[in-house]
mmCIF file of C-alpha atoms in Angstrom:
data_model
loop_
_atom_site.group_PDB
_atom_site.id
_atom_site.type_symbol
_atom_site.label_atom_id
_atom_site.label_comp_id
_atom_site.label_asym_id
_atom_site.label_seq_id
_atom_site.Cartn_x
_atom_site.Cartn_y
_atom_site.Cartn_z
ATOM 1 C CA UNK H 1 -23.260 -46.798 -83.400
ATOM 2 C CA UNK H 2 -24.705 -46.986 -79.895
ATOM 3 C CA UNK H 3 -22.809 -46.588 -76.604
ATOM 4 C CA UNK H 4 -21.297 -49.636 -74.919
ATOM 5 C CA UNK H 5 -21.876 -50.463 -71.259
ATOM 6 C CA UNK H 6 -18.964 -52.158 -69.513
ATOM 7 C CA UNK H 7 -19.641 -53.592 -66.068
ATOM 8 C CA UNK H 8 -16.973 -54.960 -63.762
ATOM 9 C CA UNK H 9 -16.874 -56.561 -60.347
ATOM 10 C CA UNK H 10 -14.493 -55.004 -57.835
ATOM 11 C CA UNK H 11 -14.463 -57.357 -54.831
ATOM 12 C CA UNK H 12 -14.960 -55.470 -51.590
ATOM 13 C CA UNK H 13 -16.364 -52.467 -53.457
ATOM 14 C CA UNK H 14 -19.198 -53.795 -55.623
ATOM 15 C CA UNK H 15 -20.145 -53.551 -59.290
ATOM 16 C CA UNK H 16 -18.969 -50.591 -61.354
ATOM 17 C CA UNK H 17 -20.039 -49.335 -64.759
ATOM 18 C CA UNK H 18 -18.274 -47.523 -67.566
ATOM 19 C CA UNK H 19 -19.959 -46.177 -70.694
ATOM 20 C CA UNK H 20 -17.931 -45.943 -73.914
ATOM 21 C CA UNK H 21 -18.940 -43.941 -76.958
ATOM 22 C CA UNK H 22 -18.681 -45.328 -80.479
ATOM 23 C CA UNK H 23 -15.009 -44.275 -80.602
ATOM 24 C CA UNK H 24 -14.133 -46.165 -77.409
ATOM 25 C CA UNK H 25 -13.896 -43.011 -75.251
ATOM 26 C CA UNK H 26 -15.223 -43.051 -71.699
ATOM 27 C CA UNK H 27 -18.052 -40.563 -71.282
ATOM 28 C CA UNK H 28 -19.586 -41.754 -68.005
ATOM 29 C CA UNK H 29 -18.415 -43.914 -65.142
ATOM 30 C CA UNK H 30 -20.047 -45.087 -61.943
ATOM 31 C CA UNK H 31 -17.690 -46.261 -59.245
ATOM 32 C CA UNK H 32 -18.364 -49.719 -57.834
ATOM 33 C CA UNK H 33 -21.165 -49.923 -55.310
ATOM 34 C CA UNK H 34 -22.648 -52.810 -53.409
ATOM 35 C CA UNK H 35 -25.855 -53.671 -55.219
ATOM 36 C CA UNK H 36 -27.711 -56.570 -56.722
ATOM 37 C CA UNK H 37 -25.731 -58.641 -59.161
ATOM 38 C CA UNK H 38 -26.668 -57.385 -62.587
ATOM 39 C CA UNK H 39 -24.836 -60.157 -64.390
ATOM 40 C CA UNK H 40 -21.442 -58.529 -64.769
ATOM 41 C CA UNK H 41 -20.595 -58.477 -68.435
ATOM 42 C CA UNK H 42 -17.276 -56.822 -69.211
ATOM 43 C CA UNK H 43 -17.968 -56.787 -72.943
ATOM 44 C CA UNK H 44 -15.420 -57.274 -75.650
ATOM 45 C CA UNK H 45 -12.089 -55.646 -76.176
ATOM 46 C CA UNK H 46 -11.514 -52.745 -75.485
ATOM 47 C CA UNK H 47 -14.286 -53.082 -72.880
ATOM 48 C CA UNK H 48 -12.861 -56.322 -71.487
ATOM 49 C CA UNK H 49 -9.387 -54.842 -71.228
ATOM 50 C CA UNK H 50 -10.716 -51.776 -69.438
ATOM 51 C CA UNK H 51 -12.819 -53.904 -67.066
ATOM 52 C CA UNK H 52 -9.759 -55.970 -66.135
ATOM 53 C CA UNK H 53 -7.708 -52.823 -65.542
ATOM 54 C CA UNK H 54 -10.443 -51.389 -63.303
ATOM 55 C CA UNK H 55 -10.624 -54.625 -61.331
ATOM 56 C CA UNK H 56 -6.876 -54.416 -60.847
ATOM 57 C CA UNK H 57 -7.090 -50.784 -59.748
ATOM 58 C CA UNK H 58 -9.671 -51.625 -57.075
ATOM 59 C CA UNK H 59 -7.438 -54.500 -55.955
ATOM 60 C CA UNK H 60 -4.590 -52.017 -55.383
ATOM 61 C CA UNK H 61 -2.659 -52.263 -58.648
ATOM 62 C CA UNK H 62 -1.010 -49.061 -59.877
ATOM 63 C CA UNK H 63 -2.737 -47.734 -63.006
ATOM 64 C CA UNK H 64 -3.040 -44.048 -63.860
ATOM 65 C CA UNK H 65 -5.387 -44.667 -66.824
ATOM 66 C CA UNK H 66 -3.525 -41.891 -68.670
ATOM 67 C CA UNK H 67 -4.015 -43.687 -71.987
ATOM 68 C CA UNK H 68 -7.807 -43.965 -71.596
ATOM 69 C CA UNK H 69 -9.540 -41.453 -73.854
ATOM 70 C CA UNK H 70 -12.253 -39.433 -72.145
ATOM 71 C CA UNK H 71 -15.095 -37.212 -73.226
ATOM 72 C CA UNK H 72 -15.244 -34.269 -70.832
ATOM 73 C CA UNK H 73 -16.358 -30.703 -70.921
ATOM 74 C CA UNK H 74 -14.155 -27.687 -71.518
ATOM 75 C CA UNK H 75 -13.659 -24.538 -69.503
ATOM 76 C CA UNK H 76 -12.669 -24.613 -65.867
ATOM 77 C CA UNK H 77 -14.073 -28.123 -65.312
ATOM 78 C CA UNK H 78 -12.120 -29.435 -68.293
ATOM 79 C CA UNK H 79 -8.989 -27.767 -66.927
ATOM 80 C CA UNK H 80 -9.594 -29.408 -63.532
ATOM 81 C CA UNK H 81 -9.941 -32.804 -65.237
ATOM 82 C CA UNK H 82 -6.692 -32.361 -67.145
ATOM 83 C CA UNK H 83 -4.813 -31.274 -64.013
ATOM 84 C CA UNK H 84 -6.118 -34.206 -61.960
ATOM 85 C CA UNK H 85 -5.129 -36.729 -64.596
ATOM 86 C CA UNK H 86 -1.470 -35.892 -63.922
ATOM 87 C CA UNK H 87 -1.616 -35.897 -60.105
ATOM 88 C CA UNK H 88 0.475 -38.980 -59.345
ATOM 89 C CA UNK H 89 -0.825 -42.011 -57.505
ATOM 90 C CA UNK H 90 -0.157 -41.642 -53.789
ATOM 91 C CA UNK H 91 -0.298 -37.837 -53.850
ATOM 92 C CA UNK H 92 -3.109 -35.455 -53.036
ATOM 93 C CA UNK H 93 -3.923 -31.820 -53.755
ATOM 94 C CA UNK H 94 -6.299 -29.532 -51.910
ATOM 95 C CA UNK H 95 -9.347 -28.017 -53.548
ATOM 96 C CA UNK H 96 -7.515 -24.673 -53.518
ATOM 97 C CA UNK H 97 -4.428 -26.164 -55.144
ATOM 98 C CA UNK H 98 -6.554 -27.806 -57.821
ATOM 99 C CA UNK H 99 -8.222 -24.476 -58.578
ATOM 100 C CA UNK H 100 -4.862 -22.715 -58.807
ATOM 101 C CA UNK H 101 -3.352 -25.425 -61.017
ATOM 102 C CA UNK H 102 -6.408 -25.155 -63.277
ATOM 103 C CA UNK H 103 -5.797 -21.420 -63.656
ATOM 104 C CA UNK H 104 -8.341 -20.072 -61.175
ATOM 105 C CA UNK H 105 -6.636 -19.341 -57.846
ATOM 106 C CA UNK H 106 -9.243 -18.611 -55.223
ATOM 107 C CA UNK H 107 -11.859 -20.871 -56.824
ATOM 108 C CA UNK H 108 -11.582 -23.713 -54.312
ATOM 109 C CA UNK H 109 -15.367 -24.013 -53.978
ATOM 110 C CA UNK H 110 -15.726 -24.296 -57.756
ATOM 111 C CA UNK H 111 -13.047 -27.014 -57.732
ATOM 112 C CA UNK H 112 -15.077 -28.811 -55.059
ATOM 113 C CA UNK H 113 -18.175 -28.547 -57.226
ATOM 114 C CA UNK H 114 -16.235 -30.019 -60.138
ATOM 115 C CA UNK H 115 -15.175 -32.982 -57.984
ATOM 116 C CA UNK H 116 -18.717 -33.533 -56.711
ATOM 117 C CA UNK H 117 -20.164 -33.522 -60.232
ATOM 118 C CA UNK H 118 -17.406 -35.427 -62.016
ATOM 119 C CA UNK H 119 -18.652 -38.723 -63.398
ATOM 120 C CA UNK H 120 -15.311 -39.901 -64.763
ATOM 121 C CA UNK H 121 -13.650 -41.307 -61.641
ATOM 122 C CA UNK H 122 -11.260 -43.084 -61.332
ATOM 123 C CA UNK H 123 -10.031 -41.926 -64.768
ATOM 124 C CA UNK H 124 -10.137 -38.418 -63.313
ATOM 125 C CA UNK H 125 -9.010 -39.221 -59.751
ATOM 126 C CA UNK H 126 -11.214 -36.883 -57.739
ATOM 127 C CA UNK H 127 -10.462 -38.951 -54.641
ATOM 128 C CA UNK H 128 -6.998 -37.336 -54.674
ATOM 129 C CA UNK H 129 -8.503 -33.915 -53.905
ATOM 130 C CA UNK H 130 -8.739 -33.180 -50.206
ATOM 131 C CA UNK H 131 -9.739 -30.347 -47.927
ATOM 132 C CA UNK H 132 -7.073 -28.082 -46.444
ATOM 133 C CA UNK H 133 -8.310 -29.302 -43.036
ATOM 134 C CA UNK H 134 -8.473 -33.038 -43.775
ATOM 135 C CA UNK H 135 -9.893 -35.577 -46.155
ATOM 136 C CA UNK H 136 -12.928 -33.634 -47.357
ATOM 137 C CA UNK H 137 -16.136 -35.169 -48.647
ATOM 138 C CA UNK H 138 -16.882 -37.663 -51.423
ATOM 139 C CA UNK H 139 -20.493 -37.167 -52.416
ATOM 140 C CA UNK H 140 -23.017 -39.899 -51.771
ATOM 141 C CA UNK H 141 -20.281 -42.546 -51.605
ATOM 142 C CA UNK H 142 -18.977 -40.940 -48.418
ATOM 143 C CA UNK H 143 -15.677 -40.207 -46.775
ATOM 144 C CA UNK H 144 -14.935 -43.857 -45.957
ATOM 145 C CA UNK H 145 -15.088 -44.787 -49.651
ATOM 146 C CA UNK H 146 -12.662 -41.956 -50.446
ATOM 147 C CA UNK H 147 -10.416 -43.077 -47.600
ATOM 148 C CA UNK H 148 -10.386 -46.646 -49.015
ATOM 149 C CA UNK H 149 -9.388 -45.373 -52.470
ATOM 150 C CA UNK H 150 -6.584 -43.289 -50.991
ATOM 151 C CA UNK H 151 -5.408 -46.230 -48.874
ATOM 152 C CA UNK H 152 -5.133 -48.324 -52.059
ATOM 153 C CA UNK H 153 -2.556 -45.737 -53.135
ATOM 154 C CA UNK H 154 -0.710 -45.657 -49.812
ATOM 155 C CA UNK H 155 -2.240 -42.387 -48.571
ATOM 156 C CA UNK H 156 -3.514 -42.323 -44.982
ATOM 157 C CA UNK H 157 -5.372 -39.219 -43.841
ATOM 158 C CA UNK H 158 -7.175 -38.482 -40.583
#
């Protein structure tokens, strides 16, 4: 069976994409970005259900996506993913704290690399990882995008 593409429109953010494997597990996700309208097609259940949940999330609804099955790597990056999935909405951890919680104290830079390379957000909420000195970066989406995601959860950082 081939992978399923689920697209969803998140007003104010853009169009996002989620790829599901033949078992319905998310293996790749692209956060919503402003771009040409590609004919948003949420697919069929479970794709439609997931698309509606994502639209709600980007509208500010509380959803931790804990029940969404993911395909992610093992090792330190897998440990980081598992740790982040239990960081509650409205809370943040620093890169150093994430590294320590994942069993590698002192590996803050590696935790930052994990966040930069993670393609499972918001199911793995990398936006909840901040610098010890402030908000930190958010790849090519930028700090303002990260700030908007945190504000949806009631977190305001300078």
